[in-house]
Amino acid sequence: MELAKVAQKFCCEKCDYSCSRKNDFSKHCLTSKHLKVTDLETQLTANSQIEEFQCKSCNKLYKSRTGLWKHNKTCIEPKKIYNEIQLEVSNIDSKVDKIMTAIDKKDDLIIKQDNLIVKLLDQNTLLQNQVIELCKEKNTVINNTINTTNNNNFNIQFFLNEQCKDAVNLIDFINSLQLQLHDLETTGKLGYVEGISRIFINGLKQLETHKRPIHCSDAKREIFYVKDKDTWERENKEKNHLKKAIKMITHKNFKQLPEWEKKNPDCFDSNSKKNDEYNLLINRSTGSSTEEQDEKNYNKIIKNVAKEVVIEKV
């Protein structure tokens, strides 16, 4: 039994036409009716495309004005956004530049301040070290001075009051000096300062150290201790005891002049050499004619005496 063949149908929905043969369908497509319908649809499609609505800001397409209208409410123009962003970026860049400039200046200032601080710290450290060294030296000097002074005070008092308790008084020592014409003549040759110093020192050397009426604990500062009225006392700044002793020696030496005149009668003859020697003796044995020069001479004699009566070991 043979199956019946199903005929194939060709349909044109636009024209509401159908047929079973392809040739018939092709002929239909060429008919004026079909062509008119097709042309009308094409125009409608074109018109539909033309009626699409485009956003001027973002170029998006919309099929209706309503869609475009809704879109415009939320759409922001990219160019405007870009410009605003660029402006903001520019402002930010400007602020950043200012901040960086300020930071650079601040960094420079900080560096300068740091350098200054380091320099000041170095100077401060150096100064502190110098002060510390000075304090050490000063403390050493002070301690040494205090120790030396204390030791000297103790030892000098013991030395004077115990070991030198039998020393002669200064005035008694001067009165005991036995001067010779040679002393007067030597003063004329050496001069007042050296002549009187020689008499004073030679008289002290004839005594034992513990019998001497004068002792010096510091020749540089001329610190003397003098035995007066059976008591040891420290000589004052004016050196009154010593100056009085010098004046007494000067007077005692000059008192020999009449004896020298007797032994040298030609001294009164102005044409003789003895007269020249005589005049020299008078000038040099009496010191100076002014108080100012006398003070200078006394101080020089005291310096000479100090060198000879320094207490070497106390």
Short mmCIF file of C-alpha atoms in Angstrom, two decimals:
data_model
loop_
_atom_site.label_atom_id
_atom_site.label_comp_id
_atom_site.label_asym_id
_atom_site.label_seq_id
_atom_site.Cartn_x
_atom_site.Cartn_y
_atom_site.Cartn_z
CA MET A 1 0.00 0.00 0.00
CA GLU A 2 1.42 3.34 -0.98
CA LEU A 3 1.52 6.33 1.46
CA ALA A 4 -0.08 9.49 0.23
CA LYS A 5 2.42 12.35 -0.38
CA VAL A 6 2.03 15.49 1.80
CA ALA A 7 2.06 18.52 -0.42
CA GLN A 8 4.51 21.32 0.65
CA LYS A 9 2.82 24.69 1.18
CA PHE A 10 4.36 28.08 0.40
CA CYS A 11 2.79 31.02 2.27
CA CYS A 12 3.09 34.80 2.00
CA GLU A 13 1.82 36.24 5.20
CA LYS A 14 2.08 39.78 3.92
CA CYS A 15 -0.39 39.06 1.11
CA ASP A 16 -2.27 36.22 2.84
CA TYR A 17 -1.39 33.90 -0.06
CA SER A 18 -0.49 30.19 -0.06
CA CYS A 19 0.28 27.55 -2.70
CA SER A 20 1.84 24.12 -3.03
CA ARG A 21 4.15 24.78 -5.89
CA LYS A 22 7.29 26.82 -5.73
CA ASN A 23 6.83 28.17 -9.23
CA ASP A 24 3.50 29.57 -8.29
CA PHE A 25 5.00 31.20 -5.16
CA SER A 26 7.78 32.78 -7.22
CA LYS A 27 5.22 34.21 -9.64
CA HIS A 28 3.33 35.63 -6.66
CA CYS A 29 6.38 37.44 -5.40
CA LEU A 30 6.55 39.24 -8.74
CA THR A 31 2.98 40.36 -8.69
CA SER A 32 2.18 44.05 -8.27
CA LYS A 33 0.20 43.33 -5.13
CA HIS A 34 3.11 41.67 -3.42
CA LEU A 35 5.54 44.33 -4.56
CA LYS A 36 3.32 47.12 -3.21
CA VAL A 37 2.96 45.42 0.14
CA THR A 38 6.69 44.82 0.38
CA ASP A 39 7.56 48.41 -0.63
CA LEU A 40 5.17 49.80 1.96
CA GLU A 41 6.76 47.71 4.71
CA THR A 42 10.22 48.87 3.68
CA GLN A 43 9.12 52.50 3.91
CA LEU A 44 7.53 51.88 7.29
CA THR A 45 10.76 50.29 8.53
CA ALA A 46 12.82 53.21 7.23
CA ASN A 47 10.48 55.69 8.83
CA SER A 48 10.69 53.75 12.05
CA GLN A 49 14.48 53.95 11.95
CA ILE A 50 14.38 57.67 11.23
CA GLU A 51 12.10 58.19 14.20
CA GLU A 52 14.72 56.77 16.63
CA PHE A 53 15.62 59.33 19.32
CA GLN A 54 19.29 59.96 20.23
CA CYS A 55 20.67 61.51 23.46
CA LYS A 56 22.79 64.52 22.61
CA SER A 57 24.92 64.09 25.70
CA CYS A 58 25.84 60.42 25.56
CA ASN A 59 24.63 59.51 22.03
CA LYS A 60 22.39 56.70 23.24
CA LEU A 61 19.40 55.79 20.93
CA TYR A 62 15.79 55.49 22.05
CA LYS A 63 12.73 54.41 20.04
CA SER A 64 10.43 56.89 21.71
CA ARG A 65 10.53 60.40 23.04
CA THR A 66 9.34 59.11 26.38
CA GLY A 67 12.36 56.85 26.71
CA LEU A 68 14.69 59.70 25.77
CA TRP A 69 12.92 62.05 28.20
CA LYS A 70 13.37 59.62 31.08
CA HIS A 71 16.99 59.14 30.13
CA ASN A 72 17.71 62.88 30.06
CA LYS A 73 16.67 63.18 33.70
CA THR A 74 19.61 61.05 34.82
CA CYS A 75 22.08 61.57 31.97
CA ILE A 76 25.08 63.83 32.67
CA GLU A 77 27.08 65.14 29.79
CA PRO A 78 30.39 63.22 29.66
CA LYS A 79 32.27 66.21 28.35
CA LYS A 80 30.94 68.35 31.14
CA ILE A 81 31.86 65.67 33.64
CA TYR A 82 35.29 65.38 32.06
CA ASN A 83 35.82 69.14 32.21
CA GLU A 84 34.68 69.26 35.81
CA ILE A 85 36.95 66.37 36.67
CA GLN A 86 39.85 68.02 34.85
CA LEU A 87 39.21 71.28 36.70
CA GLU A 88 39.09 69.45 40.01
CA VAL A 89 42.24 67.52 39.13
CA SER A 90 43.92 70.79 38.16
CA ASN A 91 42.89 72.34 41.46
CA ILE A 92 44.14 69.31 43.33
CA ASP A 93 47.42 69.38 41.40
CA SER A 94 47.80 73.06 42.23
CA LYS A 95 47.16 72.37 45.90
CA VAL A 96 49.56 69.44 45.82
CA ASP A 97 52.22 71.63 44.19
CA LYS A 98 51.75 74.25 46.88
CA ILE A 99 51.89 71.62 49.59
CA MET A 100 55.02 70.06 48.07
CA THR A 101 56.63 73.49 47.76
CA ALA A 102 55.78 74.21 51.37
CA ILE A 103 57.11 70.80 52.37
CA ASP A 104 60.32 71.42 50.41
CA LYS A 105 60.74 74.78 52.10
CA LYS A 106 59.91 73.21 55.42
CA ASP A 107 62.35 70.40 54.72
CA ASP A 108 65.04 72.95 53.86
CA LEU A 109 64.22 74.84 57.02
CA ILE A 110 64.21 71.64 59.04
CA ILE A 111 67.55 70.65 57.51
CA LYS A 112 68.98 74.07 58.33
CA GLN A 113 67.52 73.88 61.81
CA ASP A 114 68.85 70.35 62.22
CA ASN A 115 72.28 71.49 61.06
CA LEU A 116 72.11 74.44 63.42
CA ILE A 117 70.98 72.21 66.27
CA VAL A 118 73.78 69.74 65.53
CA LYS A 119 76.28 72.60 65.41
CA LEU A 120 74.95 74.04 68.66
CA LEU A 121 75.04 70.61 70.28
CA ASP A 122 78.63 70.15 69.14
CA GLN A 123 79.56 73.58 70.49
CA ASN A 124 77.68 72.84 73.69
CA THR A 125 79.46 69.52 74.07
CA LEU A 126 82.82 71.19 73.45
CA LEU A 127 81.98 73.94 75.92
CA GLN A 128 80.86 71.40 78.51
CA ASN A 129 84.09 69.47 78.08
CA GLN A 130 86.07 72.68 78.45
CA VAL A 131 84.09 73.64 81.55
CA ILE A 132 84.58 70.16 82.98
CA GLU A 133 88.32 70.36 82.34
CA LEU A 134 88.48 73.83 83.84
CA CYS A 135 86.50 72.65 86.85
CA LYS A 136 88.84 69.70 87.24
CA GLU A 137 91.88 71.94 87.01
CA LYS A 138 90.30 74.51 89.31
CA ASN A 139 89.28 71.87 91.82
CA THR A 140 92.76 70.39 91.68
CA VAL A 141 94.32 73.80 92.20
CA ILE A 142 91.86 74.66 94.96
CA ASN A 143 92.34 71.32 96.68
CA ASN A 144 96.09 71.56 96.35
CA THR A 145 96.01 75.13 97.60
CA ILE A 146 93.75 74.23 100.51
CA ASN A 147 95.83 71.19 101.38
CA THR A 148 99.07 73.11 100.98
CA THR A 149 97.73 76.05 102.97
CA ASN A 150 96.42 73.82 105.73
CA ASN A 151 99.62 71.80 105.82
CA ASN A 152 101.75 74.92 105.69
CA ASN A 153 99.73 76.65 108.40
CA PHE A 154 100.06 73.64 110.64
CA ASN A 155 103.70 72.98 109.79
CA ILE A 156 104.76 76.63 109.90
CA GLN A 157 103.19 77.14 113.29
CA PHE A 158 104.89 74.01 114.55
CA PHE A 159 108.16 75.05 112.90
CA LEU A 160 108.08 78.57 114.32
CA ASN A 161 106.69 77.92 117.78
CA GLU A 162 108.52 74.69 118.48
CA GLN A 163 111.66 74.49 116.38
CA CYS A 164 112.28 78.26 116.25
CA LYS A 165 111.06 79.16 119.72
CA ASP A 166 114.58 80.33 120.70
CA ALA A 167 114.96 82.63 117.67
CA VAL A 168 116.16 86.17 118.34
CA ASN A 169 113.84 89.15 117.94
CA LEU A 170 114.31 91.15 114.73
CA ILE A 171 115.26 94.39 116.50
CA ASP A 172 117.74 92.53 118.70
CA PHE A 173 119.23 90.96 115.60
CA ILE A 174 119.76 94.37 113.94
CA ASN A 175 121.32 95.78 117.10
CA SER A 176 123.69 92.83 117.31
CA LEU A 177 125.13 93.35 113.83
CA GLN A 178 128.81 94.25 113.93
CA LEU A 179 129.48 96.38 110.87
CA GLN A 180 132.90 97.16 109.48
CA LEU A 181 134.23 99.97 107.29
CA HIS A 182 134.44 97.35 104.59
CA ASP A 183 130.63 97.16 104.63
CA LEU A 184 130.41 100.90 104.07
CA GLU A 185 132.95 100.84 101.26
CA THR A 186 131.22 97.86 99.61
CA THR A 187 127.91 99.76 99.69
CA GLY A 188 129.67 102.62 97.89
CA LYS A 189 130.88 100.22 95.20
CA LEU A 190 127.74 98.07 94.78
CA GLY A 191 125.11 100.72 95.40
CA TYR A 192 122.51 101.14 98.12
CA VAL A 193 120.25 98.15 97.31
CA GLU A 194 122.98 95.56 96.86
CA GLY A 195 125.11 96.95 99.72
CA ILE A 196 122.33 96.92 102.35
CA SER A 197 121.04 93.54 101.07
CA ARG A 198 124.53 92.11 101.54
CA ILE A 199 124.76 93.34 105.15
CA PHE A 200 121.27 92.03 106.00
CA ILE A 201 121.79 88.60 104.40
CA ASN A 202 125.30 88.07 105.78
CA GLY A 203 124.02 88.80 109.28
CA LEU A 204 121.24 86.18 108.86
CA LYS A 205 123.65 83.60 107.50
CA GLN A 206 125.78 83.91 110.61
CA LEU A 207 122.86 82.56 112.63
CA GLU A 208 121.54 79.01 112.72
CA THR A 209 118.30 78.58 110.77
CA HIS A 210 116.24 78.10 113.94
CA LYS A 211 117.79 81.20 115.53
CA ARG A 212 116.93 83.58 112.69
CA PRO A 213 114.28 86.27 113.31
CA ILE A 214 112.89 86.03 109.78
CA HIS A 215 111.50 83.16 107.71
CA CYS A 216 109.77 83.20 104.32
CA SER A 217 107.20 80.56 103.37
CA ASP A 218 106.55 81.90 99.85
CA ALA A 219 109.23 83.95 98.11
CA LYS A 220 107.04 84.71 95.09
CA ARG A 221 104.23 86.19 97.19
CA GLU A 222 106.72 87.44 99.79
CA ILE A 223 105.04 85.85 102.80
CA PHE A 224 107.27 86.51 105.81
CA TYR A 225 107.10 85.53 109.46
CA VAL A 226 108.91 87.86 111.87
CA LYS A 227 109.92 87.37 115.51
CA ASP A 228 109.00 90.53 117.40
CA LYS A 229 108.71 90.93 121.15
CA ASP A 230 109.24 87.18 121.60
CA THR A 231 106.27 86.35 119.37
CA TRP A 232 106.12 85.03 115.84
CA GLU A 233 103.74 86.92 113.59
CA ARG A 234 103.03 87.08 109.91
CA GLU A 235 104.40 90.21 108.28
CA ASN A 236 101.73 92.59 106.94
CA LYS A 237 101.42 93.70 103.32
CA GLU A 238 103.27 96.95 104.00
CA LYS A 239 106.25 94.96 105.33
CA ASN A 240 106.61 97.44 108.19
CA HIS A 241 108.92 95.26 110.32
CA LEU A 242 111.30 94.58 107.45
CA LYS A 243 111.38 98.20 106.27
CA LYS A 244 112.15 99.34 109.81
CA ALA A 245 115.01 96.83 109.93
CA ILE A 246 116.38 98.12 106.60
CA LYS A 247 116.31 101.72 107.87
CA MET A 248 118.15 100.66 111.03
CA ILE A 249 120.84 98.88 109.00
CA THR A 250 121.16 101.94 106.74
CA HIS A 251 121.61 104.23 109.71
CA LYS A 252 124.05 101.88 111.42
CA ASN A 253 126.14 101.62 108.25
CA PHE A 254 126.15 105.37 107.64
CA LYS A 255 127.32 106.02 111.24
CA GLN A 256 130.69 104.56 110.20
CA LEU A 257 131.34 107.48 107.86
CA PRO A 258 133.18 109.67 110.47
CA GLU A 259 135.56 106.80 111.17
CA TRP A 260 136.15 106.42 107.46
CA GLU A 261 136.85 110.19 107.22
CA LYS A 262 139.51 109.91 109.91
CA LYS A 263 141.21 107.12 108.02
CA ASN A 264 140.97 109.00 104.75
CA PRO A 265 141.66 112.69 105.48
CA ASP A 266 142.23 113.43 101.80
CA CYS A 267 138.52 112.92 101.24
CA PHE A 268 137.96 116.60 101.97
CA ASP A 269 140.29 117.64 99.18
CA SER A 270 138.04 118.26 96.20
CA ASN A 271 140.92 117.48 93.84
CA SER A 272 141.66 114.04 95.29
CA LYS A 273 140.32 110.63 94.30
CA LYS A 274 139.32 110.03 97.89
CA ASN A 275 136.97 112.98 97.62
CA ASP A 276 135.22 111.30 94.70
CA GLU A 277 135.01 108.07 96.70
CA TYR A 278 133.76 110.01 99.70
CA ASN A 279 130.95 111.64 97.75
CA LEU A 280 129.99 108.27 96.28
CA LEU A 281 129.85 106.73 99.77
CA ILE A 282 127.54 109.48 100.99
CA ASN A 283 125.18 109.18 97.99
CA ARG A 284 124.98 105.39 97.94
CA SER A 285 124.91 104.63 101.64
CA THR A 286 121.99 106.93 102.43
CA GLY A 287 119.61 105.64 99.76
CA SER A 288 117.46 108.05 97.77
CA SER A 289 116.39 111.63 98.21
CA THR A 290 112.68 110.85 97.57
CA GLU A 291 110.20 108.66 99.44
CA GLU A 292 109.00 107.07 96.20
CA GLN A 293 112.48 105.87 95.30
CA ASP A 294 113.08 104.76 98.89
CA GLU A 295 110.00 102.49 98.66
CA LYS A 296 111.31 100.94 95.45
CA ASN A 297 114.71 100.35 97.06
CA TYR A 298 113.15 98.79 100.18
CA ASN A 299 111.06 96.39 98.06
CA LYS A 300 114.13 95.32 96.08
CA ILE A 301 116.07 94.62 99.30
CA ILE A 302 113.12 92.62 100.68
CA LYS A 303 113.07 90.47 97.51
CA ASN A 304 116.78 89.77 97.92
CA VAL A 305 116.31 88.79 101.57
CA ALA A 306 113.30 86.56 100.74
CA LYS A 307 115.42 84.38 98.45
CA GLU A 308 117.82 83.64 101.31
CA VAL A 309 115.36 82.86 104.10
CA VAL A 310 112.80 80.66 102.27
CA ILE A 311 111.76 77.62 104.28
CA GLU A 312 112.60 74.78 101.91
CA LYS A 313 111.08 71.96 103.96
CA VAL A 314 108.38 72.53 106.47
#
